[in-house]
PDB file of N, CA and C in Angstrom:
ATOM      1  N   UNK F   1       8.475  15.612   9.252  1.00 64.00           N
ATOM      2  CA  UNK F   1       7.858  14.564   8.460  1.00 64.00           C
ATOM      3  C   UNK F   1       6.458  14.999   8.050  1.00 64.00           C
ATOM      4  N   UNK F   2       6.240  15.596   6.739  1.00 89.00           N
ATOM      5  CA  UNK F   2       4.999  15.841   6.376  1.00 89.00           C
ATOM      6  C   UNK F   2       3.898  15.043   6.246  1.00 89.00           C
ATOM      7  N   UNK F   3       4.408  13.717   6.354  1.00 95.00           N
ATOM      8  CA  UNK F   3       3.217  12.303   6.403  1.00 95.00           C
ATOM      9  C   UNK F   3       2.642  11.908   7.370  1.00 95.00           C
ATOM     10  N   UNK F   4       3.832  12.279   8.623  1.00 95.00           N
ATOM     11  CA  UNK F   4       3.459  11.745   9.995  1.00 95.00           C
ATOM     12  C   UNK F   4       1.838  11.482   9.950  1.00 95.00           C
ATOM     13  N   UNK F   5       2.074   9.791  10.357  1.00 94.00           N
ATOM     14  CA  UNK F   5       0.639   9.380  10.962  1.00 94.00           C
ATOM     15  C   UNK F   5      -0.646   9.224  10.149  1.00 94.00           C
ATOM     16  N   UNK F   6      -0.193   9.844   8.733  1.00 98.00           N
ATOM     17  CA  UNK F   6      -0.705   9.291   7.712  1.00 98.00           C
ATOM     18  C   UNK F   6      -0.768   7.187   7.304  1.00 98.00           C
ATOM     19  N   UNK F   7      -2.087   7.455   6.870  1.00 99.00           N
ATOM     20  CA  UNK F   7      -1.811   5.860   6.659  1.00 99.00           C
ATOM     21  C   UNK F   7      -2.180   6.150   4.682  1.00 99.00           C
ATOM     22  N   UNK F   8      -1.380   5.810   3.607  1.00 98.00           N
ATOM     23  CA  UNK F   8      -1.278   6.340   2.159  1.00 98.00           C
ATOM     24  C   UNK F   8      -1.452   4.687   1.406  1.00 98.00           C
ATOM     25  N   UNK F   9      -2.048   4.514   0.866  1.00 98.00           N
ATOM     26  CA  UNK F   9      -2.209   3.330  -0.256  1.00 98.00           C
ATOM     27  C   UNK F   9      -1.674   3.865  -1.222  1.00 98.00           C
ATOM     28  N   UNK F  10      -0.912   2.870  -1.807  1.00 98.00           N
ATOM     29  CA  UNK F  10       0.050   2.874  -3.328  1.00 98.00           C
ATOM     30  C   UNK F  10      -0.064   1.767  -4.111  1.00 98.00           C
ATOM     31  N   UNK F  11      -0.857   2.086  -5.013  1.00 97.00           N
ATOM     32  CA  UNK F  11      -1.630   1.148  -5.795  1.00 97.00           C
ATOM     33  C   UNK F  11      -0.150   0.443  -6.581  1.00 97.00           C
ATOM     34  N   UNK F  12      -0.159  -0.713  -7.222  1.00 96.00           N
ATOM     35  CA  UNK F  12       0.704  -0.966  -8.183  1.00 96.00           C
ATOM     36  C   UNK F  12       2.380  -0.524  -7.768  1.00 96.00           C
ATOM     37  N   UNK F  13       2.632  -1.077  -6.232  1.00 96.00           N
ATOM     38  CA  UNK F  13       3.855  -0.335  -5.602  1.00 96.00           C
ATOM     39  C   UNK F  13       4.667  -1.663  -4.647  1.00 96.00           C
ATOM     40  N   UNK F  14       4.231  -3.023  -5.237  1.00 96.00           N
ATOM     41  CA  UNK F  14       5.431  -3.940  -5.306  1.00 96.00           C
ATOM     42  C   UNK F  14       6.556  -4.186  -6.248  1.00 96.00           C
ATOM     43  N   UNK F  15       6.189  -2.950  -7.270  1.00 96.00           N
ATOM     44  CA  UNK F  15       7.935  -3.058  -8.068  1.00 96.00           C
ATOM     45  C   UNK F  15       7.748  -1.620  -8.552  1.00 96.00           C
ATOM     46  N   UNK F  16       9.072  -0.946  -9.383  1.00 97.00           N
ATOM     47  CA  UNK F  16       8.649  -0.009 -10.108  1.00 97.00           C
ATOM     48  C   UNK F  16       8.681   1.108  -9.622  1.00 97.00           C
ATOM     49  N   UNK F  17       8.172   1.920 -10.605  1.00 98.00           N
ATOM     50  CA  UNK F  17       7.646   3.416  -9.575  1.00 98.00           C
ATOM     51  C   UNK F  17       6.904   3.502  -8.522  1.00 98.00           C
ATOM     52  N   UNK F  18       6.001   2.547  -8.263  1.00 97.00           N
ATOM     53  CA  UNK F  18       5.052   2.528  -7.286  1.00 97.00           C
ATOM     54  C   UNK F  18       5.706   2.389  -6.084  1.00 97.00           C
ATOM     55  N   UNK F  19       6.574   1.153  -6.118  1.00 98.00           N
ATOM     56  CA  UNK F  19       7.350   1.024  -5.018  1.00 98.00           C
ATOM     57  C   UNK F  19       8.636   2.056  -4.727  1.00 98.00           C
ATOM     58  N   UNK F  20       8.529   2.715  -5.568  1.00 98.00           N
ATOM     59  CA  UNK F  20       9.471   4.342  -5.204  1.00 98.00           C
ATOM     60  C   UNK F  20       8.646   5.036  -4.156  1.00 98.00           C
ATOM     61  N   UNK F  21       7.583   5.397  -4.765  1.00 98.00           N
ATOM     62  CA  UNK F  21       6.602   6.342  -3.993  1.00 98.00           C
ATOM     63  C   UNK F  21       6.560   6.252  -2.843  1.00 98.00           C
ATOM     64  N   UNK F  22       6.274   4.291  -2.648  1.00 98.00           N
ATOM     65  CA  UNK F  22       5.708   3.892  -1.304  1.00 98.00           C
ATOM     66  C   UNK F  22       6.705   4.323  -0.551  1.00 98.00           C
ATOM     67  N   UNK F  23       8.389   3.960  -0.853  1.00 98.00           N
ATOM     68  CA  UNK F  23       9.156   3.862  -0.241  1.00 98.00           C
ATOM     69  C   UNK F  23       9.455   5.622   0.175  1.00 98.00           C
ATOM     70  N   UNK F  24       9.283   6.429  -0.699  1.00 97.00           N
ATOM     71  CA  UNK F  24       9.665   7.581  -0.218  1.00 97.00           C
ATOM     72  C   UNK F  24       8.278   8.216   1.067  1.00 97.00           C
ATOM     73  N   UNK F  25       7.191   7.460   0.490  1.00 98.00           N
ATOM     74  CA  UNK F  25       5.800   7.806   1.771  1.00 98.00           C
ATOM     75  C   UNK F  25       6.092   7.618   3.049  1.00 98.00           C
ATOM     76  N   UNK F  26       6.726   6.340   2.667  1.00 97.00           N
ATOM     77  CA  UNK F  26       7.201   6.086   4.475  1.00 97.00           C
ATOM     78  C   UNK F  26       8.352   6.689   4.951  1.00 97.00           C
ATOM     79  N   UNK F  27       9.336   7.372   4.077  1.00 96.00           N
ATOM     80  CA  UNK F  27      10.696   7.992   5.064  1.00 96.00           C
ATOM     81  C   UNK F  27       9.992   9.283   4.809  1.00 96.00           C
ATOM     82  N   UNK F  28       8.644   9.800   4.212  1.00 96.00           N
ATOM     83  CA  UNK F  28       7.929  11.105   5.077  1.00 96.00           C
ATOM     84  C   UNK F  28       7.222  10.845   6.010  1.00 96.00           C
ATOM     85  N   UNK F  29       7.414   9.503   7.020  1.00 97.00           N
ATOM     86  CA  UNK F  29       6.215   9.464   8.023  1.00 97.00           C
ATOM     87  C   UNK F  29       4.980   8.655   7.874  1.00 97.00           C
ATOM     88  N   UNK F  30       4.562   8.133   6.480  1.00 98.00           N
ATOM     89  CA  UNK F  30       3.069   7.635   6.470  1.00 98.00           C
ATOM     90  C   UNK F  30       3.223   6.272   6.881  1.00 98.00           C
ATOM     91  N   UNK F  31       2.149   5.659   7.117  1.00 98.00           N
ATOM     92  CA  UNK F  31       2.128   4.010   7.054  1.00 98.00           C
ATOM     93  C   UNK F  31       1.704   4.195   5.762  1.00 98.00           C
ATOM     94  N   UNK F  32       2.725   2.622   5.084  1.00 98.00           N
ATOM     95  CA  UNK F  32       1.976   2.906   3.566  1.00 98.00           C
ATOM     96  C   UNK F  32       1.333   1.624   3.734  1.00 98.00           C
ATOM     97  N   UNK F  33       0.406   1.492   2.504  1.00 98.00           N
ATOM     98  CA  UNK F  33      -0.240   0.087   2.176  1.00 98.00           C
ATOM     99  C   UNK F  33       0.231  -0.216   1.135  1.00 98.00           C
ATOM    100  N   UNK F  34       1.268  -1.583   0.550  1.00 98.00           N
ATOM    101  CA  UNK F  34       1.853  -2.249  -0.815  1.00 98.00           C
ATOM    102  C   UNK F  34       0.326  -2.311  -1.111  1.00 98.00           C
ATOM    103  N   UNK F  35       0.353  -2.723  -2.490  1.00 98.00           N
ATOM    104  CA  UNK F  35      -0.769  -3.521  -3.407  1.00 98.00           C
ATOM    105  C   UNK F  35       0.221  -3.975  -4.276  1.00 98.00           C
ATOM    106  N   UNK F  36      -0.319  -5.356  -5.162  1.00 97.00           N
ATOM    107  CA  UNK F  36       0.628  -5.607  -5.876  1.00 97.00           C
ATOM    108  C   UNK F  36      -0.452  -6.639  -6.839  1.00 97.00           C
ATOM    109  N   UNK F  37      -0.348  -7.483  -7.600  1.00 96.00           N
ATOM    110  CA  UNK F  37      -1.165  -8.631  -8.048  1.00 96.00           C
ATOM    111  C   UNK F  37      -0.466  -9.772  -7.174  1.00 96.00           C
ATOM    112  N   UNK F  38      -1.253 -10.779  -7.605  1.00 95.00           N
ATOM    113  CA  UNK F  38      -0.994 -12.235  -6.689  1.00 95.00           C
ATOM    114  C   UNK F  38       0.802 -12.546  -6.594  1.00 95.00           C
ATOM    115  N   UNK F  39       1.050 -12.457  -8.076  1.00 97.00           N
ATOM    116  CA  UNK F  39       2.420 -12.892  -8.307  1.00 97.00           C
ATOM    117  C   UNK F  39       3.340 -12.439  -7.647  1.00 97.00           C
ATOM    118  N   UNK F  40       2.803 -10.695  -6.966  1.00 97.00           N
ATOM    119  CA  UNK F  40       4.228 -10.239  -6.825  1.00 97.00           C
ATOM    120  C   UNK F  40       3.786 -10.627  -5.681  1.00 97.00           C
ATOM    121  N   UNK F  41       3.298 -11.125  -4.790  1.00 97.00           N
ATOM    122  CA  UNK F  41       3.167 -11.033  -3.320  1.00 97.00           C
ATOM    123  C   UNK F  41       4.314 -11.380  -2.220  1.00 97.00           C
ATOM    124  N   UNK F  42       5.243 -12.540  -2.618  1.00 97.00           N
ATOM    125  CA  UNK F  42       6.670 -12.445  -2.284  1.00 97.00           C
ATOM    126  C   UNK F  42       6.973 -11.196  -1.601  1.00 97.00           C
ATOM    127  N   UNK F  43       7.364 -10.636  -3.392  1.00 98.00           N
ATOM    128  CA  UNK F  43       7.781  -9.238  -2.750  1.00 98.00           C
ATOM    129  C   UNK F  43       7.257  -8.382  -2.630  1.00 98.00           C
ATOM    130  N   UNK F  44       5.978  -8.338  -2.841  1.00 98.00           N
ATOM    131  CA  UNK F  44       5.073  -7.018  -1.851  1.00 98.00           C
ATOM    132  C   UNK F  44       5.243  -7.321  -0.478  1.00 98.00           C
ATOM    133  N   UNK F  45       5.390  -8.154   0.363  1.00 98.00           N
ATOM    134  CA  UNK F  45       4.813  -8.742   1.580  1.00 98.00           C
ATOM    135  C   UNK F  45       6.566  -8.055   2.139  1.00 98.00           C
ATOM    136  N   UNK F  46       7.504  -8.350   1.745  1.00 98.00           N
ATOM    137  CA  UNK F  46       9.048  -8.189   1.875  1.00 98.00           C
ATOM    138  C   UNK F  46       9.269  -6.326   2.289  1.00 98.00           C
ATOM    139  N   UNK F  47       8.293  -5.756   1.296  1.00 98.00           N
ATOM    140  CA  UNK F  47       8.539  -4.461   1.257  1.00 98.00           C
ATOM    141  C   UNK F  47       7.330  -3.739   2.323  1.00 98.00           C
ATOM    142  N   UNK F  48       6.304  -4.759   2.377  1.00 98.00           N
ATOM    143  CA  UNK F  48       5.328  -4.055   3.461  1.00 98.00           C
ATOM    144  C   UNK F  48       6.100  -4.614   4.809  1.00 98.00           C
ATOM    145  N   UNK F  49       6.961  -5.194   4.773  1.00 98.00           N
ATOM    146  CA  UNK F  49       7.200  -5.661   6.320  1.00 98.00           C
ATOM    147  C   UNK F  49       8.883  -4.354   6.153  1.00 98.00           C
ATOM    148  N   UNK F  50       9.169  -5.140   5.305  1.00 98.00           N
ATOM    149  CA  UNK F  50      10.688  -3.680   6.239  1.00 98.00           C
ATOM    150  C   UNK F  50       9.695  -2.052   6.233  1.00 98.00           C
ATOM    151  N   UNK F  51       9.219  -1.504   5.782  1.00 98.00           N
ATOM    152  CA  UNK F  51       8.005  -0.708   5.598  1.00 98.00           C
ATOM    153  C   UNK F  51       7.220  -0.124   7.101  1.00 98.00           C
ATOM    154  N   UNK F  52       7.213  -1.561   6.975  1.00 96.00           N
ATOM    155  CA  UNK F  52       6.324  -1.048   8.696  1.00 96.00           C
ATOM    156  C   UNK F  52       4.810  -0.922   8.213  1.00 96.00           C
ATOM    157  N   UNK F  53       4.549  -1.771   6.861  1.00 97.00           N
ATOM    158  CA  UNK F  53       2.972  -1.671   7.144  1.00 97.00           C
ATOM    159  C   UNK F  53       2.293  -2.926   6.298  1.00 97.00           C
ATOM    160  N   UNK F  54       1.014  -2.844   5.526  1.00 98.00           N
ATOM    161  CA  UNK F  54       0.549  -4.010   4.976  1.00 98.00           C
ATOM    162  C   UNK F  54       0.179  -4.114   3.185  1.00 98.00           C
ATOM    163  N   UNK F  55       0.286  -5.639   2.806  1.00 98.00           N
ATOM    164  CA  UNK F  55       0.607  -5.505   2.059  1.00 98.00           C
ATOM    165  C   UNK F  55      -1.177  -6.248   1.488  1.00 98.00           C
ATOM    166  N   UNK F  56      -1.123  -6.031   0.483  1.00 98.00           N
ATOM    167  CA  UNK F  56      -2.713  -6.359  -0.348  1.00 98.00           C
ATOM    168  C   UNK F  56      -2.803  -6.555  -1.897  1.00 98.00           C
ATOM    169  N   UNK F  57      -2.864  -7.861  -2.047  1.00 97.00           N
ATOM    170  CA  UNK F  57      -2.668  -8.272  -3.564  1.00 97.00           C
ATOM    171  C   UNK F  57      -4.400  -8.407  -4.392  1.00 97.00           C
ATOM    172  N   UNK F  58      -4.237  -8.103  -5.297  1.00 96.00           N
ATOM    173  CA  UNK F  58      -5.540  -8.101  -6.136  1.00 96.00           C
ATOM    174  C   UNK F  58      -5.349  -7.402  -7.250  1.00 96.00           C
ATOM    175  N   UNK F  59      -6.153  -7.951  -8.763  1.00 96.00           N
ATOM    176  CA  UNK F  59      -6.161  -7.116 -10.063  1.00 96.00           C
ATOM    177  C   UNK F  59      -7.109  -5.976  -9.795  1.00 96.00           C
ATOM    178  N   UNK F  60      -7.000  -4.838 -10.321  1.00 95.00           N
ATOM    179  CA  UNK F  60      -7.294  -3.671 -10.133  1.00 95.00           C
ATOM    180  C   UNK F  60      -8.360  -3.677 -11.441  1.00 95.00           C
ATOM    181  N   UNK F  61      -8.301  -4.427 -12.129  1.00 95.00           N
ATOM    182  CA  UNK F  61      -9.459  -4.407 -13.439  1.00 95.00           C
ATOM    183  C   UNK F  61     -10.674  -5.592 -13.022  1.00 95.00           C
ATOM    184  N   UNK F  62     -10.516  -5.918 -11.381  1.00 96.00           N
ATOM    185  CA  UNK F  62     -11.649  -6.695 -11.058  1.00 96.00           C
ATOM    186  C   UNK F  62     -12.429  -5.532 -10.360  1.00 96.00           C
ATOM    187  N   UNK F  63     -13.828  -5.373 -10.447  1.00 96.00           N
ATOM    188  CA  UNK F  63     -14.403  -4.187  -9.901  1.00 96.00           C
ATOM    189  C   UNK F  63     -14.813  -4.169  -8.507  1.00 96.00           C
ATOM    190  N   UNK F  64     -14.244  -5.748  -7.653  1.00 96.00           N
ATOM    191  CA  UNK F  64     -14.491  -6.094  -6.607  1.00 96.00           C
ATOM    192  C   UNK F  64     -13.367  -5.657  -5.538  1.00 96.00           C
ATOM    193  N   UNK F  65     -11.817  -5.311  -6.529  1.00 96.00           N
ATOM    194  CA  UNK F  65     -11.064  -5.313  -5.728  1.00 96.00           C
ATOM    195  C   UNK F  65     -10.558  -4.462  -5.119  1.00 96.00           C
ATOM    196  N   UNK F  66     -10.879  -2.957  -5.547  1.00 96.00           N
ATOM    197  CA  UNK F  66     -10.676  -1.757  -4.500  1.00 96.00           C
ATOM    198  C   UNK F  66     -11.288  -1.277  -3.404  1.00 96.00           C
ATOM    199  N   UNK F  67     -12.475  -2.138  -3.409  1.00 97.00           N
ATOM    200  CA  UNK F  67     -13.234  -2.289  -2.791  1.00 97.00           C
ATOM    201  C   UNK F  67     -12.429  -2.701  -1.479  1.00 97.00           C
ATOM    202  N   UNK F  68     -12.025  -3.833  -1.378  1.00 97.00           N
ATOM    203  CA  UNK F  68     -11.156  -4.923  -0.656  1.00 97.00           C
ATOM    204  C   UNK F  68     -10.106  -4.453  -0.108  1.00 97.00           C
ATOM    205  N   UNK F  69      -9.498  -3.835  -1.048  1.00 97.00           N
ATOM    206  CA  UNK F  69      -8.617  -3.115  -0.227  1.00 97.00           C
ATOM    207  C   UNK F  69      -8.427  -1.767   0.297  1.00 97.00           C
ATOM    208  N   UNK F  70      -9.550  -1.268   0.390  1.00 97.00           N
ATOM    209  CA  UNK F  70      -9.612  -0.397   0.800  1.00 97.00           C
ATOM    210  C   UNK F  70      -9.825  -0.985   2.407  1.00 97.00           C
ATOM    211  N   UNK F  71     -10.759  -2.053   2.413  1.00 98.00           N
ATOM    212  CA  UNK F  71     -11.603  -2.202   3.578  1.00 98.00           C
ATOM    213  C   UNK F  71     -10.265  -2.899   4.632  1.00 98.00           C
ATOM    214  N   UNK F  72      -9.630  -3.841   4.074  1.00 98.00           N
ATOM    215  CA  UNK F  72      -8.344  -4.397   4.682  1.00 98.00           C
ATOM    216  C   UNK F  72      -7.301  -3.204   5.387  1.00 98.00           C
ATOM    217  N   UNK F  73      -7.277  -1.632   4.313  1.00 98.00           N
ATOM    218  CA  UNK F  73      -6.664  -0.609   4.961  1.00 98.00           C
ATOM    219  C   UNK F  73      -7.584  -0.298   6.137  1.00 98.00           C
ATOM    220  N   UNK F  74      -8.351  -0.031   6.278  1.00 98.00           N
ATOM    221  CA  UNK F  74      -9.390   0.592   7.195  1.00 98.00           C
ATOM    222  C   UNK F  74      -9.701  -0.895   8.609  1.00 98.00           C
ATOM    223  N   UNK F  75      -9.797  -1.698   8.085  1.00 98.00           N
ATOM    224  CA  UNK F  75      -9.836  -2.527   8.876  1.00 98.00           C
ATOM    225  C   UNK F  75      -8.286  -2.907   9.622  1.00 98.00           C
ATOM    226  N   UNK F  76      -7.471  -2.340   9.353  1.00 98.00           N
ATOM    227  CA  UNK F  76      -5.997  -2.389   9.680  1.00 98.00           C
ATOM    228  C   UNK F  76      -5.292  -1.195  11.115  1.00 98.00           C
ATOM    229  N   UNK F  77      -6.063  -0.051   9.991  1.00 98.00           N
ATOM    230  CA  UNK F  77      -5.467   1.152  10.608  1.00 98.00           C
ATOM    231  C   UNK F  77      -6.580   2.095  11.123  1.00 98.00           C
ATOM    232  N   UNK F  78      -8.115   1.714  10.746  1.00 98.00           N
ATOM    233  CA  UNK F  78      -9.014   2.538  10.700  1.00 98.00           C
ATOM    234  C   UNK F  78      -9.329   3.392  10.408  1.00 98.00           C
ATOM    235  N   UNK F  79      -8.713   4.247   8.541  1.00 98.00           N
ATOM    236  CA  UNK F  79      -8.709   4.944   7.949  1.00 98.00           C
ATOM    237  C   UNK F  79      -7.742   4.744   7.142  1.00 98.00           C
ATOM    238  N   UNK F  80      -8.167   5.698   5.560  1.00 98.00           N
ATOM    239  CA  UNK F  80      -7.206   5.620   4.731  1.00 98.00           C
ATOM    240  C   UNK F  80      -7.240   6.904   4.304  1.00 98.00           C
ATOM    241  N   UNK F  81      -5.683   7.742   4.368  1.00 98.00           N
ATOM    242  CA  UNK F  81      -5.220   9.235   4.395  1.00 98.00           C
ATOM    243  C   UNK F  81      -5.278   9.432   2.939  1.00 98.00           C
ATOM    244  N   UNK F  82      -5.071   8.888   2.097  1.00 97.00           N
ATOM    245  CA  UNK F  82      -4.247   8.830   0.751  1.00 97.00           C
ATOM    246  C   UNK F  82      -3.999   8.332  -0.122  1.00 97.00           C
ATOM    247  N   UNK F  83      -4.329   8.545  -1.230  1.00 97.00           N
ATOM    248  CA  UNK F  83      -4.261   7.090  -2.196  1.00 97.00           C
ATOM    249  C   UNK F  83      -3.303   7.587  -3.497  1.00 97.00           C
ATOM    250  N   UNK F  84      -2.210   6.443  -3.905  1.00 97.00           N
ATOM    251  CA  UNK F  84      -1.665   6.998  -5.046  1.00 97.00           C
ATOM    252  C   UNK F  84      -2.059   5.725  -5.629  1.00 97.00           C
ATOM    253  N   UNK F  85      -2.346   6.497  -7.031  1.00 94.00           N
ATOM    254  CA  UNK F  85      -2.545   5.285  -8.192  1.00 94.00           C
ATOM    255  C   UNK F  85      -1.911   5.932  -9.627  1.00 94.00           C
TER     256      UNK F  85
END
């Protein structure tokens, strides 16, 4: 598992390609982090729990919000390995 123990944020990865990525991050080993906007949170929250990790909703064109989630990763896992966007 080349991820092992990695903790990887996947921006825009409650539907879509994003949620490909995430999903393939975690059968290499990483904890991933969903992001999604408000709406999808349903199913971001669905895919961070079979997942095995957490999920974090916010618009990405607010300049407050990567901020946020970054800190929610770090405040979670106490580091963040990786970021796909």
């Amino acid at each position: 598992m080349r991820l092992s123990g990695k903790v990887v944020l996947v921006t825009g990865s409650a539907t879509g390609v994003g949620e490909g990525i995430a999903r393939r991050a975690a059968a290499e080993g990483a904890t991933v982090v969903i992001h999604g906007r408000e709406e999808e949170r349903q199913t971001g929250e669905g895919i961070a729990q079979e997942l095995g990790g957490l999920f974090v909703a916010g618009e990405l064109s607010d300049p407050l919000v990567p901020r946020r989630i970054v800190d929610a990763t770090v405040e979670r896992y106490g580091r963040l390995d990786g970021l796909v966007n």
